[in-house]
Amino acid sequence: MTSEGQEYGAPRRPVEDEVDVVAEEAQVPAKGKDKEKKGSFWKELPVLVVVALVLALIIKTFVVQAFYIPSESMENTLLTNDRVLVNKLVYHTRDIERGDVVVFSGVDSWDGEFKLEEPSNAVAAFFRWVGTAFGLVPGEKDYIKRVIGVGGDHVKCCDSEGRITVNGVPIDEKSYLYPGDEPSMESFDITVPPGRLWVMGDHRSVSLDSRSHTGDPGGGSIPESQVIGRAFVIVWPFNRFTSIDIPATFAQPALQALGGPEPMVAGFALAVPLVLVRRRRQRKGH
């Protein structure tokens, strides 16, 4: 049996030639597609950058934000030019605790510990804003300090051994206090108002903290509502990468004597059995 091509006298072409022709024809559109893909990538790149920035800003606004350390007030826990990450969700799940290192806003209250030059134009202002948002430059009105007392705490300096006391309990600050510093060169005695915090820098001799604002409303304490979040890790420089933990001295049970919600909880726990006993006695009397 002869093929249709053979019947009309057309010469038979080897199979290999057919494959080569198909391959050559297929290569032409493939090159065109590569060019289209490359062009498409460069067109989409600005969109990807914008989306990445928007997502980063959302994360920064609601979850975690990087902050730049501009001063010596928290040495040696935090050094100048360190970058820390601040958890902005943690205080939605638990209360602020003694020993936490917190970042808070001092807008309309505390003066800055350092001064930044005002941006010379709108472009410089934009880059300043971006740099502040991502922890590349400091925010002039953001502060980072350690919480020493919470609402209801009686914080005092100092006892006979020169230690700060919280609710009459001395705290051992050797693990984080700047070498050679005293817990405080200024005396103070304050009961922290509800909803406020007494905060101090770890480098006490240079820190402008609650002690420097005892004449302000709140007696130097800051509102909890001004707290941005808890600093939990140093991320830059890499050789200083470490977590920022609460010192063990703040775990002393006696510190809970007056501050925080524990007294109220304990009060309810004791009151409920007493009320039940009283009701039983009243029923027996009837």
CSV table of C-alpha atoms in Angstrom, one decimal:
chain,number,residue,atom,x,y,z
A,1,MET,CA,0.0,0.0,0.0
A,2,THR,CA,1.3,3.4,-0.9
A,3,SER,CA,0.8,6.7,1.0
A,4,GLU,CA,-1.1,9.6,-0.4
A,5,GLY,CA,2.1,11.5,-1.0
A,6,GLN,CA,3.6,8.6,-2.9
A,7,GLU,CA,0.6,8.3,-5.1
A,8,TYR,CA,1.0,11.9,-6.4
A,9,GLY,CA,4.7,11.5,-6.8
A,10,ALA,CA,5.7,13.7,-3.8
A,11,PRO,CA,9.0,12.6,-2.3
A,12,ARG,CA,8.8,11.2,1.2
A,13,ARG,CA,10.6,13.4,3.8
A,14,PRO,CA,12.5,11.7,6.6
A,15,VAL,CA,10.8,11.8,10.1
A,16,GLU,CA,13.9,13.6,11.5
A,17,ASP,CA,13.4,16.5,9.1
A,18,GLU,CA,9.8,16.9,10.2
A,19,VAL,CA,10.9,17.1,13.9
A,20,ASP,CA,13.6,19.7,13.1
A,21,VAL,CA,11.1,21.9,11.3
A,22,VAL,CA,8.6,21.7,14.1
A,23,ALA,CA,11.3,22.5,16.6
A,24,GLU,CA,12.6,25.5,14.7
A,25,GLU,CA,9.1,26.9,14.2
A,26,ALA,CA,8.3,26.4,17.9
A,27,GLN,CA,11.5,28.3,19.0
A,28,VAL,CA,10.3,31.6,17.4
A,29,PRO,CA,7.2,32.2,19.5
A,30,ALA,CA,9.1,31.0,22.6
A,31,LYS,CA,11.6,33.8,22.3
A,32,GLY,CA,8.7,36.3,21.9
A,33,LYS,CA,7.1,34.9,25.0
A,34,ASP,CA,10.3,35.4,27.0
A,35,LYS,CA,10.5,39.0,26.0
A,36,GLU,CA,6.8,39.5,27.0
A,37,LYS,CA,7.5,37.9,30.4
A,38,LYS,CA,10.5,40.1,31.1
A,39,GLY,CA,8.5,43.2,30.0
A,40,SER,CA,5.6,42.1,32.2
A,41,PHE,CA,7.9,41.7,35.2
A,42,TRP,CA,9.3,45.2,35.0
A,43,LYS,CA,5.7,46.6,34.6
A,44,GLU,CA,4.6,44.7,37.7
A,45,LEU,CA,7.6,45.5,39.8
A,46,PRO,CA,6.3,49.0,41.0
A,47,VAL,CA,3.0,47.3,42.0
A,48,LEU,CA,4.8,44.7,43.9
A,49,VAL,CA,6.9,47.3,45.7
A,50,VAL,CA,3.8,49.3,46.6
A,51,VAL,CA,2.0,46.2,47.9
A,52,ALA,CA,5.0,45.2,50.0
A,53,LEU,CA,5.2,48.7,51.5
A,54,VAL,CA,1.5,48.7,52.3
A,55,LEU,CA,1.7,45.2,53.9
A,56,ALA,CA,4.8,46.3,55.9
A,57,LEU,CA,3.0,49.4,57.1
A,58,ILE,CA,0.0,47.4,58.2
A,59,ILE,CA,2.3,45.0,60.1
A,60,LYS,CA,4.1,48.0,61.6
A,61,THR,CA,0.8,49.7,62.6
A,62,PHE,CA,-0.9,46.7,64.3
A,63,VAL,CA,1.6,43.9,65.0
A,64,VAL,CA,5.4,44.6,65.2
A,65,GLN,CA,7.4,47.7,64.7
A,66,ALA,CA,11.1,48.3,64.6
A,67,PHE,CA,12.5,51.2,66.7
A,68,TYR,CA,15.9,52.9,66.6
A,69,ILE,CA,17.7,53.6,69.9
A,70,PRO,CA,19.1,57.1,69.8
A,71,SER,CA,20.4,57.8,73.3
A,72,GLU,CA,22.4,56.2,76.2
A,73,SER,CA,19.4,56.2,78.6
A,74,MET,CA,19.0,52.4,78.5
A,75,GLU,CA,22.6,51.3,78.5
A,76,ASN,CA,23.9,48.6,78.8
A,77,THR,CA,20.6,46.8,78.1
A,78,LEU,CA,20.2,48.8,74.9
A,79,LEU,CA,23.1,50.7,73.2
A,80,THR,CA,22.9,53.8,71.0
A,81,ASN,CA,22.1,52.8,67.3
A,82,ASP,CA,20.6,49.4,68.4
A,83,ARG,CA,17.3,48.4,66.6
A,84,VAL,CA,14.6,46.6,68.6
A,85,LEU,CA,11.4,45.0,67.7
A,86,VAL,CA,8.3,46.1,69.6
A,87,ASN,CA,5.3,43.8,70.1
A,88,LYS,CA,2.2,45.9,69.6
A,89,LEU,CA,-0.3,43.1,70.3
A,90,VAL,CA,1.0,41.8,73.6
A,91,TYR,CA,-0.9,44.3,75.8
A,92,HIS,CA,-4.2,43.3,74.2
A,93,THR,CA,-3.7,39.8,75.8
A,94,ARG,CA,-2.1,40.7,79.1
A,95,ASP,CA,-1.4,43.7,81.4
A,96,ILE,CA,1.8,45.7,81.4
A,97,GLU,CA,4.1,44.1,83.9
A,98,ARG,CA,6.9,45.5,86.1
A,99,GLY,CA,10.2,44.9,84.4
A,100,ASP,CA,8.8,45.3,80.9
A,101,VAL,CA,10.9,47.5,78.6
A,102,VAL,CA,8.2,49.6,76.8
A,103,VAL,CA,8.1,52.1,74.0
A,104,PHE,CA,5.7,55.0,74.6
A,105,SER,CA,4.8,58.3,73.0
A,106,GLY,CA,5.7,61.5,74.8
A,107,VAL,CA,3.6,63.8,72.5
A,108,ASP,CA,2.4,66.8,74.3
A,109,SER,CA,4.1,65.7,77.5
A,110,TRP,CA,7.8,64.9,77.9
A,111,ASP,CA,10.5,66.9,76.1
A,112,GLY,CA,12.7,64.8,73.9
A,113,GLU,CA,16.1,63.5,75.2
A,114,PHE,CA,17.6,64.5,71.8
A,115,LYS,CA,16.7,67.0,69.1
A,116,LEU,CA,16.3,66.3,65.4
A,117,GLU,CA,16.6,68.9,62.7
A,118,GLU,CA,13.3,69.7,60.9
A,119,PRO,CA,13.2,68.3,57.3
A,120,SER,CA,14.1,71.0,54.8
A,121,ASN,CA,11.4,70.0,52.3
A,122,ALA,CA,8.5,67.6,51.6
A,123,VAL,CA,10.8,64.9,50.1
A,124,ALA,CA,13.0,64.9,53.2
A,125,ALA,CA,9.9,64.8,55.4
A,126,PHE,CA,8.6,61.8,53.5
A,127,PHE,CA,11.9,59.9,53.8
A,128,ARG,CA,12.0,60.8,57.5
A,129,TRP,CA,8.5,59.4,58.0
A,130,VAL,CA,9.5,56.2,56.1
A,131,GLY,CA,12.7,55.9,58.1
A,132,THR,CA,10.9,56.3,61.4
A,133,ALA,CA,8.2,53.8,60.4
A,134,PHE,CA,10.7,51.1,59.7
A,135,GLY,CA,13.1,51.9,62.6
A,136,LEU,CA,15.9,53.4,60.4
A,137,VAL,CA,15.8,56.7,62.2
A,138,PRO,CA,14.6,57.7,65.7
A,139,GLY,CA,11.2,59.2,66.4
A,140,GLU,CA,11.7,62.4,68.4
A,141,LYS,CA,8.7,61.9,70.7
A,142,ASP,CA,9.1,58.1,71.2
A,143,TYR,CA,10.7,56.9,74.4
A,144,ILE,CA,11.9,53.5,75.7
A,145,LYS,CA,12.1,52.8,79.4
A,146,ARG,CA,11.7,50.0,81.9
A,147,VAL,CA,8.5,49.8,83.9
A,148,ILE,CA,9.3,49.9,87.7
A,149,GLY,CA,5.8,50.4,89.1
A,150,VAL,CA,2.3,49.9,87.8
A,151,GLY,CA,-1.0,51.5,88.9
A,152,GLY,CA,-1.5,51.2,92.7
A,153,ASP,CA,2.2,50.5,93.4
A,154,HIS,CA,4.1,52.4,96.1
A,155,VAL,CA,7.5,53.2,94.6
A,156,LYS,CA,10.1,54.7,96.8
A,157,CYS,CA,13.8,55.6,96.7
A,158,CYS,CA,15.6,54.5,98.6
A,159,ASP,CA,15.9,52.1,101.6
A,160,SER,CA,18.8,52.0,104.0
A,161,GLU,CA,20.9,50.0,101.5
A,162,GLY,CA,20.2,52.5,98.6
A,163,ARG,CA,17.7,50.2,96.8
A,164,ILE,CA,14.4,51.2,95.2
A,165,THR,CA,11.4,49.6,96.9
A,166,VAL,CA,8.1,48.6,95.3
A,167,ASN,CA,5.3,48.0,97.8
A,168,GLY,CA,8.0,47.9,100.5
A,169,VAL,CA,9.9,45.2,98.7
A,170,PRO,CA,13.5,46.1,97.6
A,171,ILE,CA,14.3,45.2,94.0
A,172,ASP,CA,17.7,43.9,93.0
A,173,GLU,CA,18.7,45.8,89.8
A,174,LYS,CA,22.3,44.6,89.4
A,175,SER,CA,21.5,42.5,86.4
A,176,TYR,CA,20.4,45.5,84.2
A,177,LEU,CA,21.6,48.7,85.9
A,178,TYR,CA,24.5,50.5,84.2
A,179,PRO,CA,27.8,49.6,85.9
A,180,GLY,CA,28.7,52.1,88.5
A,181,ASP,CA,25.2,53.8,88.6
A,182,GLU,CA,23.2,54.1,91.8
A,183,PRO,CA,19.5,53.1,91.5
A,184,SER,CA,18.8,56.8,91.9
A,185,MET,CA,20.6,59.9,93.0
A,186,GLU,CA,17.2,61.7,93.6
A,187,SER,CA,14.8,60.6,96.3
A,188,PHE,CA,11.1,60.0,95.4
A,189,ASP,CA,8.1,58.5,97.1
A,190,ILE,CA,5.0,58.0,94.9
A,191,THR,CA,1.9,55.8,94.8
A,192,VAL,CA,1.4,55.3,91.1
A,193,PRO,CA,-2.2,56.4,90.0
A,194,PRO,CA,-4.4,53.8,88.4
A,195,GLY,CA,-3.9,53.4,84.7
A,196,ARG,CA,-0.4,54.9,84.9
A,197,LEU,CA,3.2,53.6,85.0
A,198,TRP,CA,6.4,54.7,86.8
A,199,VAL,CA,9.3,54.2,84.3
A,200,MET,CA,13.0,54.6,84.5
A,201,GLY,CA,16.0,54.1,82.2
A,202,ASP,CA,18.7,51.5,83.0
A,203,HIS,CA,21.4,54.2,82.8
A,204,ARG,CA,20.1,56.2,85.7
A,205,SER,CA,22.7,58.9,85.7
A,206,VAL,CA,21.8,60.1,82.2
A,207,SER,CA,18.1,59.0,81.8
A,208,LEU,CA,15.4,61.7,81.8
A,209,ASP,CA,12.6,59.5,83.1
A,210,SER,CA,9.7,59.6,85.6
A,211,ARG,CA,12.1,61.2,88.2
A,212,SER,CA,12.5,64.2,86.0
A,213,HIS,CA,8.8,64.8,85.7
A,214,THR,CA,7.5,64.6,89.3
A,215,GLY,CA,6.1,68.1,88.9
A,216,ASP,CA,3.9,67.0,86.0
A,217,PRO,CA,0.3,65.7,86.2
A,218,GLY,CA,0.6,62.1,87.4
A,219,GLY,CA,3.7,62.9,89.5
A,220,GLY,CA,6.1,61.7,86.8
A,221,SER,CA,4.1,58.6,85.8
A,222,ILE,CA,2.9,58.0,82.2
A,223,PRO,CA,-0.5,56.9,81.0
A,224,GLU,CA,-0.8,53.3,80.0
A,225,SER,CA,-2.7,54.5,76.9
A,226,GLN,CA,0.5,56.1,75.6
A,227,VAL,CA,2.4,52.8,75.5
A,228,ILE,CA,3.0,51.6,71.9
A,229,GLY,CA,4.2,48.2,72.9
A,230,ARG,CA,6.8,46.0,74.5
A,231,ALA,CA,10.4,45.8,73.2
A,232,PHE,CA,11.2,42.0,73.1
A,233,VAL,CA,14.3,41.5,71.0
A,234,ILE,CA,17.4,43.4,69.7
A,235,VAL,CA,17.7,42.7,66.0
A,236,TRP,CA,20.6,45.0,65.0
A,237,PRO,CA,23.5,44.9,65.0
A,238,PHE,CA,23.5,41.1,64.4
A,239,ASN,CA,26.2,40.5,67.0
A,240,ARG,CA,23.9,41.8,69.7
A,241,PHE,CA,20.8,39.8,68.7
A,242,THR,CA,19.1,38.8,71.9
A,243,SER,CA,15.8,38.7,73.7
A,244,ILE,CA,14.8,41.4,76.2
A,245,ASP,CA,13.5,39.5,79.2
A,246,ILE,CA,11.9,40.6,82.5
A,247,PRO,CA,14.6,40.5,85.2
A,248,ALA,CA,14.0,37.8,87.9
A,249,THR,CA,13.7,40.4,90.7
A,250,PHE,CA,10.3,41.4,89.4
A,251,ALA,CA,8.9,37.9,90.0
A,252,GLN,CA,9.0,38.3,93.8
A,253,PRO,CA,5.4,37.4,95.0
A,254,ALA,CA,5.5,40.2,97.6
A,255,LEU,CA,5.5,42.8,94.9
A,256,GLN,CA,1.9,41.9,94.1
A,257,ALA,CA,0.8,43.1,97.5
A,258,LEU,CA,-0.8,46.3,96.3
A,259,GLY,CA,-0.4,46.8,92.5
A,260,GLY,CA,-2.3,45.4,89.6
A,261,PRO,CA,-5.5,43.4,89.5
A,262,GLU,CA,-4.4,40.7,91.9
A,263,PRO,CA,-5.8,42.3,95.1
A,264,MET,CA,-9.2,42.6,93.5
A,265,VAL,CA,-9.2,39.0,92.3
A,266,ALA,CA,-8.0,37.8,95.7
A,267,GLY,CA,-10.8,39.9,97.4
A,268,PHE,CA,-13.5,38.2,95.3
A,269,ALA,CA,-12.0,34.8,96.0
A,270,LEU,CA,-12.2,35.4,99.7
A,271,ALA,CA,-15.6,37.1,99.6
A,272,VAL,CA,-17.5,34.4,97.7
A,273,PRO,CA,-17.0,31.7,100.4
A,274,LEU,CA,-17.9,34.2,103.2
A,275,VAL,CA,-21.1,35.1,101.5
A,276,LEU,CA,-22.1,31.5,101.0
A,277,VAL,CA,-21.4,30.7,104.7
A,278,ARG,CA,-23.5,33.7,105.7
A,279,ARG,CA,-26.4,32.6,103.6
A,280,ARG,CA,-26.3,29.0,105.0
A,281,ARG,CA,-26.4,30.4,108.5
A,282,GLN,CA,-29.4,32.6,107.7
A,283,ARG,CA,-31.3,29.7,106.2
A,284,LYS,CA,-30.6,27.6,109.4
A,285,GLY,CA,-31.9,30.5,111.5
A,286,HIS,CA,-35.2,30.5,109.7
